[in-house]
C-alpha positions as a printed Julia matrix, in Angstrom:
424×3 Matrix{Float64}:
 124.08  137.76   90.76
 120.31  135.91   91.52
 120.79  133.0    93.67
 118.31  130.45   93.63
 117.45  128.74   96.6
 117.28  125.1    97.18
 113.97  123.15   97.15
 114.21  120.4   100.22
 112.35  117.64   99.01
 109.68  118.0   101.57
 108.87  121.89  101.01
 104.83  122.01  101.0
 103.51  124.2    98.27
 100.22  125.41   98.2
  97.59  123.39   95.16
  98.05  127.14   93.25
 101.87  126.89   93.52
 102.56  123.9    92.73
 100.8   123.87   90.07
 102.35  127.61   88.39
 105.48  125.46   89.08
 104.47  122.62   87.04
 104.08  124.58   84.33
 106.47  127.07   84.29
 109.87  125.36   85.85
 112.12  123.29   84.13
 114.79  123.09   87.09
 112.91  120.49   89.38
 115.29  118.39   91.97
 115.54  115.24   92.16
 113.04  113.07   94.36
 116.11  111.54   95.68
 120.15  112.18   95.24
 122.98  110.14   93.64
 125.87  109.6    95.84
 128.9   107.59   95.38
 128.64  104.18   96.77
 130.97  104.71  100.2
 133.16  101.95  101.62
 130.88  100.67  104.83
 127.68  101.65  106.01
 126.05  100.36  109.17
 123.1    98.77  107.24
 123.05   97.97  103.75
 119.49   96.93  102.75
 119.45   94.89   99.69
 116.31   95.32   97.67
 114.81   98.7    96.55
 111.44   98.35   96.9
 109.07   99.52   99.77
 109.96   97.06  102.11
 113.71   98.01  101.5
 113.08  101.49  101.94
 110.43  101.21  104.3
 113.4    99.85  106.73
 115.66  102.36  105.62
 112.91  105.36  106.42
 112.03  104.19  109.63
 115.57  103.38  110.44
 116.38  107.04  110.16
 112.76  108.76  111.17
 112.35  106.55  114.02
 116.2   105.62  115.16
 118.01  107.52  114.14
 120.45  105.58  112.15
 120.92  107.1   109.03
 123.96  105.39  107.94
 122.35  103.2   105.4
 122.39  101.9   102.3
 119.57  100.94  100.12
 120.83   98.53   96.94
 119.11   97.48   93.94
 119.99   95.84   90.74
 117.52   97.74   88.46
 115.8   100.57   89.49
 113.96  102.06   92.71
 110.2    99.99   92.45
 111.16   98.15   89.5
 111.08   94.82   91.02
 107.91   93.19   92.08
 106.41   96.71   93.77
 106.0    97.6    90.71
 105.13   94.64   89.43
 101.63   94.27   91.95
  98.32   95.37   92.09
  98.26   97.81   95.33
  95.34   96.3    97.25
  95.83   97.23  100.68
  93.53   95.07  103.32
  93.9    93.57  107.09
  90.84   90.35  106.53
  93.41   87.64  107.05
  92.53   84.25  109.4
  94.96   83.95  111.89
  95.18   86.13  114.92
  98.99   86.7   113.97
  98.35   87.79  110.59
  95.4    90.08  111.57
  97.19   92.34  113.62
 100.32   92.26  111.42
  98.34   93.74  108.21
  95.97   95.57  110.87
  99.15   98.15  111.46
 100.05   98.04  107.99
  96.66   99.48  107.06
  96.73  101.97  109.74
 100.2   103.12  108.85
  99.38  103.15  105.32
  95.65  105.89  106.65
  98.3   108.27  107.56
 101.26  107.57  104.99
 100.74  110.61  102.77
 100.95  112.8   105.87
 103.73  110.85  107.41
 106.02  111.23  104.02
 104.17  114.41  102.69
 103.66  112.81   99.37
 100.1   111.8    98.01
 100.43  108.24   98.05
  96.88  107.82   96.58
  95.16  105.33   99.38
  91.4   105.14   98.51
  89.52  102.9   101.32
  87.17  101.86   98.9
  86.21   98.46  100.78
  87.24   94.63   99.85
  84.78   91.94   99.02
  85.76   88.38   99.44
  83.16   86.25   97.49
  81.81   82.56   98.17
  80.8    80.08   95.59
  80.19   77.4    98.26
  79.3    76.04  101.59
  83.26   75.26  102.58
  84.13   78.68  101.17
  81.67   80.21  103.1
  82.43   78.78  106.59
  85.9    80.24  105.89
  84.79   83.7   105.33
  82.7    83.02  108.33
  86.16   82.23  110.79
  87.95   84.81  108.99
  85.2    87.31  110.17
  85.34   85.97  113.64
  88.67   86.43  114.13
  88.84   89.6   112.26
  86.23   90.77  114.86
  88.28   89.65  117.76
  91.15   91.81  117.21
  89.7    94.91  116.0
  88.91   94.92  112.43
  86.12   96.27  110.75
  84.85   92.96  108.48
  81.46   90.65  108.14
  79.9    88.07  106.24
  77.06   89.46  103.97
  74.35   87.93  101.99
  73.95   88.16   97.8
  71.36   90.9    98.6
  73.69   92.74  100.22
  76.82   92.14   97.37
  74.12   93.24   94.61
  73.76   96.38   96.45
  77.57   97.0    96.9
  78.49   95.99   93.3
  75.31   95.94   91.1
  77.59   94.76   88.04
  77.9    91.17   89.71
  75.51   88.17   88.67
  74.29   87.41   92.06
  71.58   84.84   90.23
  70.81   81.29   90.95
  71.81   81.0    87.23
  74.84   81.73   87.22
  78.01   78.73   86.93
  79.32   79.54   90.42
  76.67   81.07   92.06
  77.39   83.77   94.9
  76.64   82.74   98.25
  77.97   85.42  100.41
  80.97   87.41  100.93
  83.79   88.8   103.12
  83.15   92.45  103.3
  85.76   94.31  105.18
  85.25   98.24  104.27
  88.64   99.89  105.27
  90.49   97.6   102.39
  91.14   99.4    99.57
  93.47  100.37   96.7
  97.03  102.71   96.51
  99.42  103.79   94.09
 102.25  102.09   94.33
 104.8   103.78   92.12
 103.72  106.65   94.82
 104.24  105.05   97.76
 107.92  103.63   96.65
 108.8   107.65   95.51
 107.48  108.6    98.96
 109.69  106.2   100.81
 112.5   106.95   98.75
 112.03  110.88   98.79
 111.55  110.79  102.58
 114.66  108.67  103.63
 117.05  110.37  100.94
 116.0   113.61  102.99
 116.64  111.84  106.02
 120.68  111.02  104.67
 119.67  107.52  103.26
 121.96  106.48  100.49
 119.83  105.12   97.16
 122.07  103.03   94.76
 120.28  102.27   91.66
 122.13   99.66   89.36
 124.18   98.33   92.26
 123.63   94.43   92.18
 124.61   92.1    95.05
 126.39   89.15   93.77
 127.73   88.24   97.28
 127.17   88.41  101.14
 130.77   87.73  103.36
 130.73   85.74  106.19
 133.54   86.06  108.76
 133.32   84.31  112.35
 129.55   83.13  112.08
 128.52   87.05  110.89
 127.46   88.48  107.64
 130.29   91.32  107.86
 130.11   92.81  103.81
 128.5    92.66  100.29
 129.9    91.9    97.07
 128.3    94.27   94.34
 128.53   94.86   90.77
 130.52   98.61   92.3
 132.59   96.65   94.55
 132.7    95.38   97.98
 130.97   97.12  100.86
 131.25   96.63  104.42
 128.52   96.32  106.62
 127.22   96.5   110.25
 123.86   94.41  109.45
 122.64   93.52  106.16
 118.71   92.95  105.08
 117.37   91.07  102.55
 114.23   92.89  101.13
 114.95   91.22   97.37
 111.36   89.92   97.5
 111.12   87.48   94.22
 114.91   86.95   94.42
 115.53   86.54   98.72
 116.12   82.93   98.3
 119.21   83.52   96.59
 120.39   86.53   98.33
 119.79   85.03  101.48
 122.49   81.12   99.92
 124.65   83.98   99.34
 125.15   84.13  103.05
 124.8    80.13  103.37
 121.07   80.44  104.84
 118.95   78.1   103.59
 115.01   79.28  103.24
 111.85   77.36  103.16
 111.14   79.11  100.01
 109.62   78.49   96.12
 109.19   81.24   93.2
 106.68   81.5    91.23
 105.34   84.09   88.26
 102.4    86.16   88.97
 100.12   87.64   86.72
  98.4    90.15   86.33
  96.37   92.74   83.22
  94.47   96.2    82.97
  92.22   97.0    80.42
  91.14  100.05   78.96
  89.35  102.79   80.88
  86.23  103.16   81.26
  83.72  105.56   83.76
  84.36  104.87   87.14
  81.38  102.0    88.18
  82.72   99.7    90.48
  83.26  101.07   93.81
  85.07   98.56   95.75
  87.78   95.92   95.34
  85.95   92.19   94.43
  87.82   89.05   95.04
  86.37   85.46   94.04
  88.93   82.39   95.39
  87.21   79.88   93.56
  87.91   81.61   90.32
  91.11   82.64   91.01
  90.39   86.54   89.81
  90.07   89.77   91.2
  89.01   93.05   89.89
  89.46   96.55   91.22
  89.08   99.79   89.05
  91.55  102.5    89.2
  90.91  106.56   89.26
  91.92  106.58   85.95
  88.78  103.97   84.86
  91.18  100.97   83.97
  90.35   97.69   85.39
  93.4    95.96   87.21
  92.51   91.88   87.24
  94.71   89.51   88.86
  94.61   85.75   89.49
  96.86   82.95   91.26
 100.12   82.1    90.82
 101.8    80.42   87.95
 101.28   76.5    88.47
 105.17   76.12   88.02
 108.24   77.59   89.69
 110.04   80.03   87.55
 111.82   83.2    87.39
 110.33   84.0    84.09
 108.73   87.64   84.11
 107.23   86.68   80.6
 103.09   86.92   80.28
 101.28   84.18   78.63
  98.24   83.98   76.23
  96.7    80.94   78.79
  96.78   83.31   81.29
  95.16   86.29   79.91
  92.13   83.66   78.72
  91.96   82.43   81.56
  91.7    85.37   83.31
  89.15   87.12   80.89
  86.73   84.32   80.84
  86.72   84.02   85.06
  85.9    87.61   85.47
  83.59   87.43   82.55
  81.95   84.72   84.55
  81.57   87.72   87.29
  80.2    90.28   85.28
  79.31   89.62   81.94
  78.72   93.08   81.19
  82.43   93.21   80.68
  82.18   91.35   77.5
  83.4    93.8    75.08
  86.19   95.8    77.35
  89.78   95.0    75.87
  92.58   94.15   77.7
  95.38   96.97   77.08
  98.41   94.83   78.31
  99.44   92.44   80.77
 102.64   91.76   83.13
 104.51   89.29   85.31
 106.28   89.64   88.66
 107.54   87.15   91.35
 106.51   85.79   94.34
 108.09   84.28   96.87
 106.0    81.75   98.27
 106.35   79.9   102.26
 104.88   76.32  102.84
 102.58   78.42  105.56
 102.24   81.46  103.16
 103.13   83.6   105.82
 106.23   85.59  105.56
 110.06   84.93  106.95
 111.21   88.64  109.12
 114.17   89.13  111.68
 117.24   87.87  112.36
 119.08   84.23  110.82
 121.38   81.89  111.91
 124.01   83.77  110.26
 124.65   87.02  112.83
 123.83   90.63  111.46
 121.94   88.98  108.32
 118.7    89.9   108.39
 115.22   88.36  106.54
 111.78   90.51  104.9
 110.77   87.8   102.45
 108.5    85.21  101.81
 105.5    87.56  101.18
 103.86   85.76   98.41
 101.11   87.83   96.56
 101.03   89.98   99.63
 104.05   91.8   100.66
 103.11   95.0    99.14
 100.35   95.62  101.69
 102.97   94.98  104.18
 105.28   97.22  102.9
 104.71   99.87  106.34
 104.7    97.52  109.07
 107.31   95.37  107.72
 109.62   98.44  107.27
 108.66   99.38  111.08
 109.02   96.22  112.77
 112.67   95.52  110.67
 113.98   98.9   111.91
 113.3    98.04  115.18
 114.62   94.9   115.16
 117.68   96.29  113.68
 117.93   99.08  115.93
 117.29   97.8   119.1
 118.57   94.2   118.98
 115.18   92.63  119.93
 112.45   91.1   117.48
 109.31   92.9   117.63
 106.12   90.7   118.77
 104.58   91.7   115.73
 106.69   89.89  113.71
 107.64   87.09  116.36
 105.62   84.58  114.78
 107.27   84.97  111.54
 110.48   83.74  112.83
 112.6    81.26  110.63
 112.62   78.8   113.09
 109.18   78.27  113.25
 109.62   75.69  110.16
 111.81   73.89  112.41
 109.8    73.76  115.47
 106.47   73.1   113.09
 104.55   75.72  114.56
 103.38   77.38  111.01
 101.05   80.28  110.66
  98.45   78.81  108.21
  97.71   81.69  106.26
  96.84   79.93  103.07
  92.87   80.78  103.47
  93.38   84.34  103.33
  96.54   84.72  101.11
  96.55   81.99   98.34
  94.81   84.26   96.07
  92.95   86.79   98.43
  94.68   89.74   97.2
């Protein structure tokens, strides 16, 4: 009798091997196991994206505290990280939200290592442009107080954006003419189906449980303390529970009778077809609401705002796309005849500050990761960190400090607003 020997999911093959097993084996294992949805767990993270199993990974890799469930109501990523458009950067304006996405970026340098899974981070650089005077001062502070704590970002001239992205009308004749931009080189671009299968992979490994289909349609209270969920599968006790349910936290979290600062709104976003690589770093225009990056593959990935209107419609609209096409158009006009291959919608959960809502709540062992807006998948590392620590040791991080709950009520907001409304 031949045995075959197990494959642990992080076995490193060499480029040669893996790729004679590509081809010839039909017997892969799964990136992650199946298990029967126990009882009680000691955390049960709702929301199966990467800040959900960010927590859950570095609850196990860093705490060990492996007891944990990871619930979602569709699929692992399907939600909005899979529903973004990856652009990883640390340019924001406050001091507080600097550092925050500062670690995130570092984390997300070594990420591939950390989870031995290609995660697909290319530091191509992020351009912020200007179209006038006020938006330039802004770029200006932002690069001030990007300098102050650490992070690699400057104000340069048209010159210097013609040189960068040659593709860009940079003339006086142009509608919105450029007057400068935000150049901060480690931004960049990542895969983000990759980076949730990484997470997901490397906590499974770790004894994580991943329930796929397993909705939460209830969060018991007992004695001031969130002590179980109700799920589609039944009813689950739990030590702590998280809500990572991004577009859908608001109601997760009135579940548990904690009421959040928050509104939801559609994003949009479209690729079109591919073309040879030319544009080498991620572009960004505010005033236009549009940005453009270009993936390996050659497809361009263009984004705007958020819907004008509060919904939890995932539905894209012909406005939109128009909208969008004629903005970047007004870019690069050289893109005139590319078509547009399909478009998407997701949901953001937006503060009044537009910074994000993390740690503990009134309501004991229920804990908060929303309120990331169009941002939270750049977060997705740190975010995971700093909740696992919280969780683990009983003390908010002073990462995440700032982004307390209570800050609404004591009116000391973290204007993010210049950097996040549609900075991307």
């Amino acid at each position: 009798m031949i045995l075959k020997r197990a494959v642990h999911p992080r076995t490193r093959y060499s480029a040669l091997g893996l790729l004679r097993r590509g081809l010839t084996r039909t017997d892969w294992p799964p990136a992650w196991r199946c298990h029967d949805l126990r009882a009680s767990y000691d955390v049960v993270v709702v929301g199966g994206g990467v800040h959900g199993l960010a927590t859950a990974y570095y609850l196990a890799a860093r705490h060990g505290i492996t007891d944990v469930a990871v619930l979602d109501k569709g699929y692992i990523g399907g939600g909005a990280s899979g529903r973004n458009t990856a652009i990883i950067r640390a340019n924001y304006l406050t001091p507080e939200g600097v550092r925050f996405y500062d670690r995130s970026l570092k984390l997300y340098e070594r990420l591939s290592a950390d989870l031995n899974f290609n995660v697909m981070f290319s530091q191509r650089g992020h351009l912020t442009l200007a179209h006038s005077d006020s938006a330039l001062r802004t770029l200006r502070w932002r690069a001030e107080v990007n300098k102050l704590e650490g992070v690699d970002s400057e104000v340069v001239d048209p010159a210097e954006i013609a040189e960068l992205v040659p593709q860009l009308d940079v003339s006086d004749a142009a509608r919105y003419p450029i007057l400068g931009g935000l150049y901060h080189p480690p931004g960049g671009i990542v895969r983000h189906d990759a980076v949730v299968w990484g997470y997901a992979r490397a906590a499974d490994a770790l004894g994580v449980h991943i329930h796929q289909g397993t909705e939460v349609t209830g969060v018991d209270v007992a004695g001031g303390r969130a002590v179980a969920v109700q799920t589609t599968h039944g009813r689950v006790r739990a030590g702590a529970v998280v809500n990572c349910a991004a577009g859908w936290s608001s109601r997760i979290a009135s579940m548990a009778g904690v009421r959040l600062p928050i509104e939801t709104f559609p994003l949009q976003a479209a690729v079109t077809e591919p073309v040879k690589p030319f544009l080498g770093t991620v572009v960004v225009s505010g005033t236009l609401h549009v940005y453009v990056s270009q993936t390996d593959r050659g497809e361009l990935v263009l984004g705007a705002a958020v819907d004008p209107f509060t919904s939890y419609s995932m539905r894209g609209s012909l406005d939109f796309v128009e909208g969008l096409a004629s903005h970047t158009l007004e870019l690069m006009p050289a893109l005139a005849r590319l078509r547009v291959l399909r478009q998407w919608s997701g949901l953001c959960d937006v503060t009044p500050d537009f910074s994000p809502i993390m740690g503990p709540t009134p309501v004991g062992a229920f804990f908060v990761d929303v309120g990331w807006g169009t941002y939270g998948f750049k977060a997705g590392p740190v975010a995971g960190e700093a909740m696992a620590a919280c969780l683990a040791t009983g003390r908010t991080p002073e990462l995440i400090r700032p982004f307390a709950l209570e800050r609404f009520a004591r009116g000391d907001l973290v204007g993010e607003k210049g950097a996040a409304a549609v900075g991307h």
